[in-house]
């Protein structure tokens, strides 16, 4: 397990290393990585200080360094890469696309200049089309995923069911975590937890004095050793299971406990052996742990950008990669099929609604397109039909509902449309 070390100096040295990488790769051309020492509003994001990895991590001047060196600030458990990485080809020329927003046409480069994006990678099939980094970040930095990690948990549940460690998504959580017996969470089926529809009252509010923020502080302080100690906070049932969608970290946290108990290994080790190494990750990743040593299943997995792209491409290929079915195909189909209008999983009730699957966000329309989301602008878009993916890491100032998210959505739609024409 890795623990916090010297923060500012490490952040400064790693930022300098990033500038060296820029000079080294600037002449390679095509769809090779492109590195920029600066970015949107860089002065306020800590450029004069060398982008320090320091606390509080949500302070704007600490976000770039903190989000790219998360395991310097928090205890984590390593997820080892295999001896050989799977091959990602590179396009002979860099992909380009444009989109119109608010009556103005923007290129991908225009988008990067106007947004607090640390990394942007577009790939199709097994080929990288575009790979850019900003704020001195490099392709060696482990960028934090925040809530993107929930989808990792959802995929691991599918593998555990295929292996027989978990019998059924209809089993209540207490089947695997005995401490949950007699509680409302314990009586909740795994399917409802996967759907963010446990029916347990919990307010996912990111304000400084919210229930979620207080819970997070306790979780890492040692005053609350693990999620089980917080059970009194999750005792109110507001709806029957699988009848009301309500996003809450506790759903993923309980699934993380179920996986650890059912598989008899930490989440990091299970991910490493079942997904990370089989898919051929190129670099070690890390996962934040709480004061008890349990991975925080709702948050804070950290990896290099290309390994996020490999995971996205694995999902785009319906769980198959390197000639091997790593995640059961039927599980991914069940997790990502579009929902019908009027379903409680339809996040709007329009004719072509967006929706929610098994810890994954479903995009509007009848076509099976989905995404992974994390606060402050972490997004991974996936279109299985074209096998196109787009990975976006960021340091937005607002955790959620940032108005610039509309630009990112428009960018993805333009990338998807352009790729289909080519």
PDB file of N, CA and C in Angstrom, residues 222-266:
ATOM      1  N   UNK A 222      -9.962   7.935   9.715  1.00  0.00           N
ATOM      2  CA  UNK A 222      -9.733   6.944  10.747  1.00  0.00           C
ATOM      3  C   UNK A 222     -10.801   6.971  11.818  1.00  0.00           C
ATOM      4  N   UNK A 223     -11.609   8.042  11.859  1.00  0.00           N
ATOM      5  CA  UNK A 223     -12.704   8.104  12.838  1.00  0.00           C
ATOM      6  C   UNK A 223     -13.814   7.127  12.466  1.00  0.00           C
ATOM      7  N   UNK A 224     -13.919   6.804  11.183  1.00  0.00           N
ATOM      8  CA  UNK A 224     -14.854   5.781  10.724  1.00  0.00           C
ATOM      9  C   UNK A 224     -14.041   4.759   9.952  1.00  0.00           C
ATOM     10  N   UNK A 225     -13.700   3.615  10.547  1.00  0.00           N
ATOM     11  CA  UNK A 225     -12.752   2.694   9.923  1.00  0.00           C
ATOM     12  C   UNK A 225     -13.162   2.204   8.543  1.00  0.00           C
ATOM     13  N   UNK A 226     -14.439   1.954   8.297  1.00  0.00           N
ATOM     14  CA  UNK A 226     -14.857   1.431   7.003  1.00  0.00           C
ATOM     15  C   UNK A 226     -16.336   1.745   6.793  1.00  0.00           C
ATOM     16  N   UNK A 227     -16.853   1.348   5.628  1.00  0.00           N
ATOM     17  CA  UNK A 227     -18.229   1.667   5.266  1.00  0.00           C
ATOM     18  C   UNK A 227     -19.221   1.038   6.233  1.00  0.00           C
ATOM     19  N   UNK A 228     -18.882  -0.107   6.810  1.00  0.00           N
ATOM     20  CA  UNK A 228     -19.800  -0.767   7.727  1.00  0.00           C
ATOM     21  C   UNK A 228     -20.059   0.082   8.966  1.00  0.00           C
ATOM     22  N   UNK A 229     -19.065   0.855   9.369  1.00  0.00           N
ATOM     23  CA  UNK A 229     -19.243   1.712  10.537  1.00  0.00           C
ATOM     24  C   UNK A 229     -20.238   2.833  10.286  1.00  0.00           C
ATOM     25  N   UNK A 230     -20.526   3.096   8.999  1.00  0.00           N
ATOM     26  CA  UNK A 230     -21.453   4.174   8.651  1.00  0.00           C
ATOM     27  C   UNK A 230     -22.873   3.682   8.447  1.00  0.00           C
ATOM     28  N   UNK A 231     -23.135   2.411   8.718  1.00  0.00           N
ATOM     29  CA  UNK A 231     -24.462   1.856   8.447  1.00  0.00           C
ATOM     30  C   UNK A 231     -25.604   2.647   9.079  1.00  0.00           C
ATOM     31  N   UNK A 232     -25.459   3.183  10.284  1.00  0.00           N
ATOM     32  CA  UNK A 232     -26.569   3.967  10.840  1.00  0.00           C
ATOM     33  C   UNK A 232     -27.001   5.144   9.965  1.00  0.00           C
ATOM     34  N   UNK A 233     -26.088   5.604   9.086  1.00  0.00           N
ATOM     35  CA  UNK A 233     -26.434   6.717   8.193  1.00  0.00           C
ATOM     36  C   UNK A 233     -27.314   6.267   7.027  1.00  0.00           C
ATOM     37  N   UNK A 234     -27.426   4.951   6.821  1.00  0.00           N
ATOM     38  CA  UNK A 234     -28.118   4.432   5.647  1.00  0.00           C
ATOM     39  C   UNK A 234     -29.252   3.491   6.060  1.00  0.00           C
ATOM     40  N   UNK A 235     -30.056   3.906   6.984  1.00  0.00           N
ATOM     41  CA  UNK A 235     -31.098   3.016   7.501  1.00  0.00           C
ATOM     42  C   UNK A 235     -32.496   3.364   7.006  1.00  0.00           C
ATOM     43  N   UNK A 236     -32.659   4.488   6.336  1.00  0.00           N
ATOM     44  CA  UNK A 236     -33.986   4.945   5.925  1.00  0.00           C
ATOM     45  C   UNK A 236     -34.298   4.488   4.513  1.00  0.00           C
ATOM     46  N   UNK A 237     -35.342   3.695   4.356  1.00  0.00           N
ATOM     47  CA  UNK A 237     -35.773   3.265   3.032  1.00  0.00           C
ATOM     48  C   UNK A 237     -36.830   4.234   2.521  1.00  0.00           C
ATOM     49  N   UNK A 238     -36.604   4.783   1.335  1.00  0.00           N
ATOM     50  CA  UNK A 238     -37.547   5.741   0.759  1.00  0.00           C
ATOM     51  C   UNK A 238     -38.323   5.140  -0.407  1.00  0.00           C
ATOM     52  N   UNK A 239     -37.896   3.945  -0.882  1.00  0.00           N
ATOM     53  CA  UNK A 239     -38.596   3.277  -1.991  1.00  0.00           C
ATOM     54  C   UNK A 239     -38.195   1.811  -2.000  1.00  0.00           C
ATOM     55  N   UNK A 240     -39.034   0.929  -2.547  1.00  0.00           N
ATOM     56  CA  UNK A 240     -38.636  -0.470  -2.699  1.00  0.00           C
ATOM     57  C   UNK A 240     -37.432  -0.574  -3.638  1.00  0.00           C
ATOM     58  N   UNK A 241     -36.601  -1.609  -3.486  1.00  0.00           N
ATOM     59  CA  UNK A 241     -35.458  -1.773  -4.387  1.00  0.00           C
ATOM     60  C   UNK A 241     -35.884  -1.846  -5.851  1.00  0.00           C
ATOM     61  N   UNK A 242     -35.043  -1.260  -6.709  1.00  0.00           N
ATOM     62  CA  UNK A 242     -35.238  -1.280  -8.161  1.00  0.00           C
ATOM     63  C   UNK A 242     -36.551  -0.635  -8.605  1.00  0.00           C
ATOM     64  N   UNK A 243     -36.926   0.450  -7.936  1.00  0.00           N
ATOM     65  CA  UNK A 243     -38.106   1.208  -8.367  1.00  0.00           C
ATOM     66  C   UNK A 243     -37.816   2.704  -8.495  1.00  0.00           C
ATOM     67  N   UNK A 244     -36.718   3.180  -7.895  1.00  0.00           N
ATOM     68  CA  UNK A 244     -36.402   4.610  -7.897  1.00  0.00           C
ATOM     69  C   UNK A 244     -34.901   4.780  -8.081  1.00  0.00           C
ATOM     70  N   UNK A 245     -34.509   5.482  -9.171  1.00  0.00           N
ATOM     71  CA  UNK A 245     -33.094   5.755  -9.398  1.00  0.00           C
ATOM     72  C   UNK A 245     -32.668   6.951  -8.548  1.00  0.00           C
ATOM     73  N   UNK A 246     -31.608   6.762  -7.804  1.00  0.00           N
ATOM     74  CA  UNK A 246     -31.070   7.860  -6.996  1.00  0.00           C
ATOM     75  C   UNK A 246     -29.586   7.609  -6.797  1.00  0.00           C
ATOM     76  N   UNK A 247     -28.768   8.388  -7.476  1.00  0.00           N
ATOM     77  CA  UNK A 247     -27.325   8.198  -7.471  1.00  0.00           C
ATOM     78  C   UNK A 247     -26.761   8.388  -6.070  1.00  0.00           C
ATOM     79  N   UNK A 248     -26.001   7.400  -5.594  1.00  0.00           N
ATOM     80  CA  UNK A 248     -25.396   7.493  -4.266  1.00  0.00           C
ATOM     81  C   UNK A 248     -24.184   6.577  -4.193  1.00  0.00           C
ATOM     82  N   UNK A 249     -23.091   7.091  -3.648  1.00  0.00           N
ATOM     83  CA  UNK A 249     -21.853   6.325  -3.554  1.00  0.00           C
ATOM     84  C   UNK A 249     -22.016   5.025  -2.771  1.00  0.00           C
ATOM     85  N   UNK A 250     -22.935   5.023  -1.809  1.00  0.00           N
ATOM     86  CA  UNK A 250     -23.068   3.855  -0.939  1.00  0.00           C
ATOM     87  C   UNK A 250     -23.394   2.587  -1.729  1.00  0.00           C
ATOM     88  N   UNK A 251     -24.091   2.703  -2.846  1.00  0.00           N
ATOM     89  CA  UNK A 251     -24.416   1.530  -3.659  1.00  0.00           C
ATOM     90  C   UNK A 251     -23.141   0.830  -4.144  1.00  0.00           C
ATOM     91  N   UNK A 252     -22.207   1.606  -4.684  1.00  0.00           N
ATOM     92  CA  UNK A 252     -20.946   1.031  -5.146  1.00  0.00           C
ATOM     93  C   UNK A 252     -20.100   0.543  -3.978  1.00  0.00           C
ATOM     94  N   UNK A 253     -20.153   1.252  -2.851  1.00  0.00           N
ATOM     95  CA  UNK A 253     -19.363   0.840  -1.689  1.00  0.00           C
ATOM     96  C   UNK A 253     -19.781  -0.542  -1.196  1.00  0.00           C
ATOM     97  N   UNK A 254     -21.079  -0.778  -1.135  1.00  0.00           N
ATOM     98  CA  UNK A 254     -21.553  -2.091  -0.689  1.00  0.00           C
ATOM     99  C   UNK A 254     -21.156  -3.167  -1.695  1.00  0.00           C
ATOM    100  N   UNK A 255     -21.240  -2.870  -2.981  1.00  0.00           N
ATOM    101  CA  UNK A 255     -20.810  -3.842  -3.995  1.00  0.00           C
ATOM    102  C   UNK A 255     -19.315  -4.145  -3.874  1.00  0.00           C
ATOM    103  N   UNK A 256     -18.518  -3.138  -3.513  1.00  0.00           N
ATOM    104  CA  UNK A 256     -17.100  -3.375  -3.289  1.00  0.00           C
ATOM    105  C   UNK A 256     -16.867  -4.354  -2.150  1.00  0.00           C
ATOM    106  N   UNK A 257     -17.632  -4.206  -1.069  1.00  0.00           N
ATOM    107  CA  UNK A 257     -17.538  -5.145   0.046  1.00  0.00           C
ATOM    108  C   UNK A 257     -17.976  -6.547  -0.374  1.00  0.00           C
ATOM    109  N   UNK A 258     -19.064  -6.621  -1.129  1.00  0.00           N
ATOM    110  CA  UNK A 258     -19.552  -7.916  -1.609  1.00  0.00           C
ATOM    111  C   UNK A 258     -18.469  -8.618  -2.433  1.00  0.00           C
ATOM    112  N   UNK A 259     -17.832  -7.885  -3.330  1.00  0.00           N
ATOM    113  CA  UNK A 259     -16.782  -8.470  -4.167  1.00  0.00           C
ATOM    114  C   UNK A 259     -15.612  -8.961  -3.321  1.00  0.00           C
ATOM    115  N   UNK A 260     -15.171  -8.140  -2.380  1.00  0.00           N
ATOM    116  CA  UNK A 260     -14.036  -8.531  -1.545  1.00  0.00           C
ATOM    117  C   UNK A 260     -14.336  -9.797  -0.744  1.00  0.00           C
ATOM    118  N   UNK A 261     -15.551  -9.887  -0.196  1.00  0.00           N
ATOM    119  CA  UNK A 261     -15.912 -11.066   0.594  1.00  0.00           C
ATOM    120  C   UNK A 261     -16.127 -12.291  -0.296  1.00  0.00           C
ATOM    121  N   UNK A 262     -16.776 -12.089  -1.444  1.00  0.00           N
ATOM    122  CA  UNK A 262     -17.106 -13.228  -2.304  1.00  0.00           C
ATOM    123  C   UNK A 262     -15.879 -13.818  -2.989  1.00  0.00           C
ATOM    124  N   UNK A 263     -14.919 -12.967  -3.334  1.00  0.00           N
ATOM    125  CA  UNK A 263     -13.738 -13.428  -4.065  1.00  0.00           C
ATOM    126  C   UNK A 263     -12.551 -13.709  -3.153  1.00  0.00           C
ATOM    127  N   UNK A 264     -12.668 -13.294  -1.893  1.00  0.00           N
ATOM    128  CA  UNK A 264     -11.602 -13.502  -0.900  1.00  0.00           C
ATOM    129  C   UNK A 264     -10.299 -12.813  -1.302  1.00  0.00           C
ATOM    130  N   UNK A 265     -10.429 -11.649  -1.899  1.00  0.00           N
ATOM    131  CA  UNK A 265      -9.244 -10.857  -2.223  1.00  0.00           C
ATOM    132  C   UNK A 265      -9.635  -9.377  -2.323  1.00  0.00           C
ATOM    133  N   UNK A 266      -8.673  -8.474  -2.116  1.00  0.00           N
ATOM    134  CA  UNK A 266      -8.978  -7.048  -2.258  1.00  0.00           C
ATOM    135  C   UNK A 266      -9.418  -6.718  -3.680  1.00  0.00           C
TER     136      UNK A 266
END
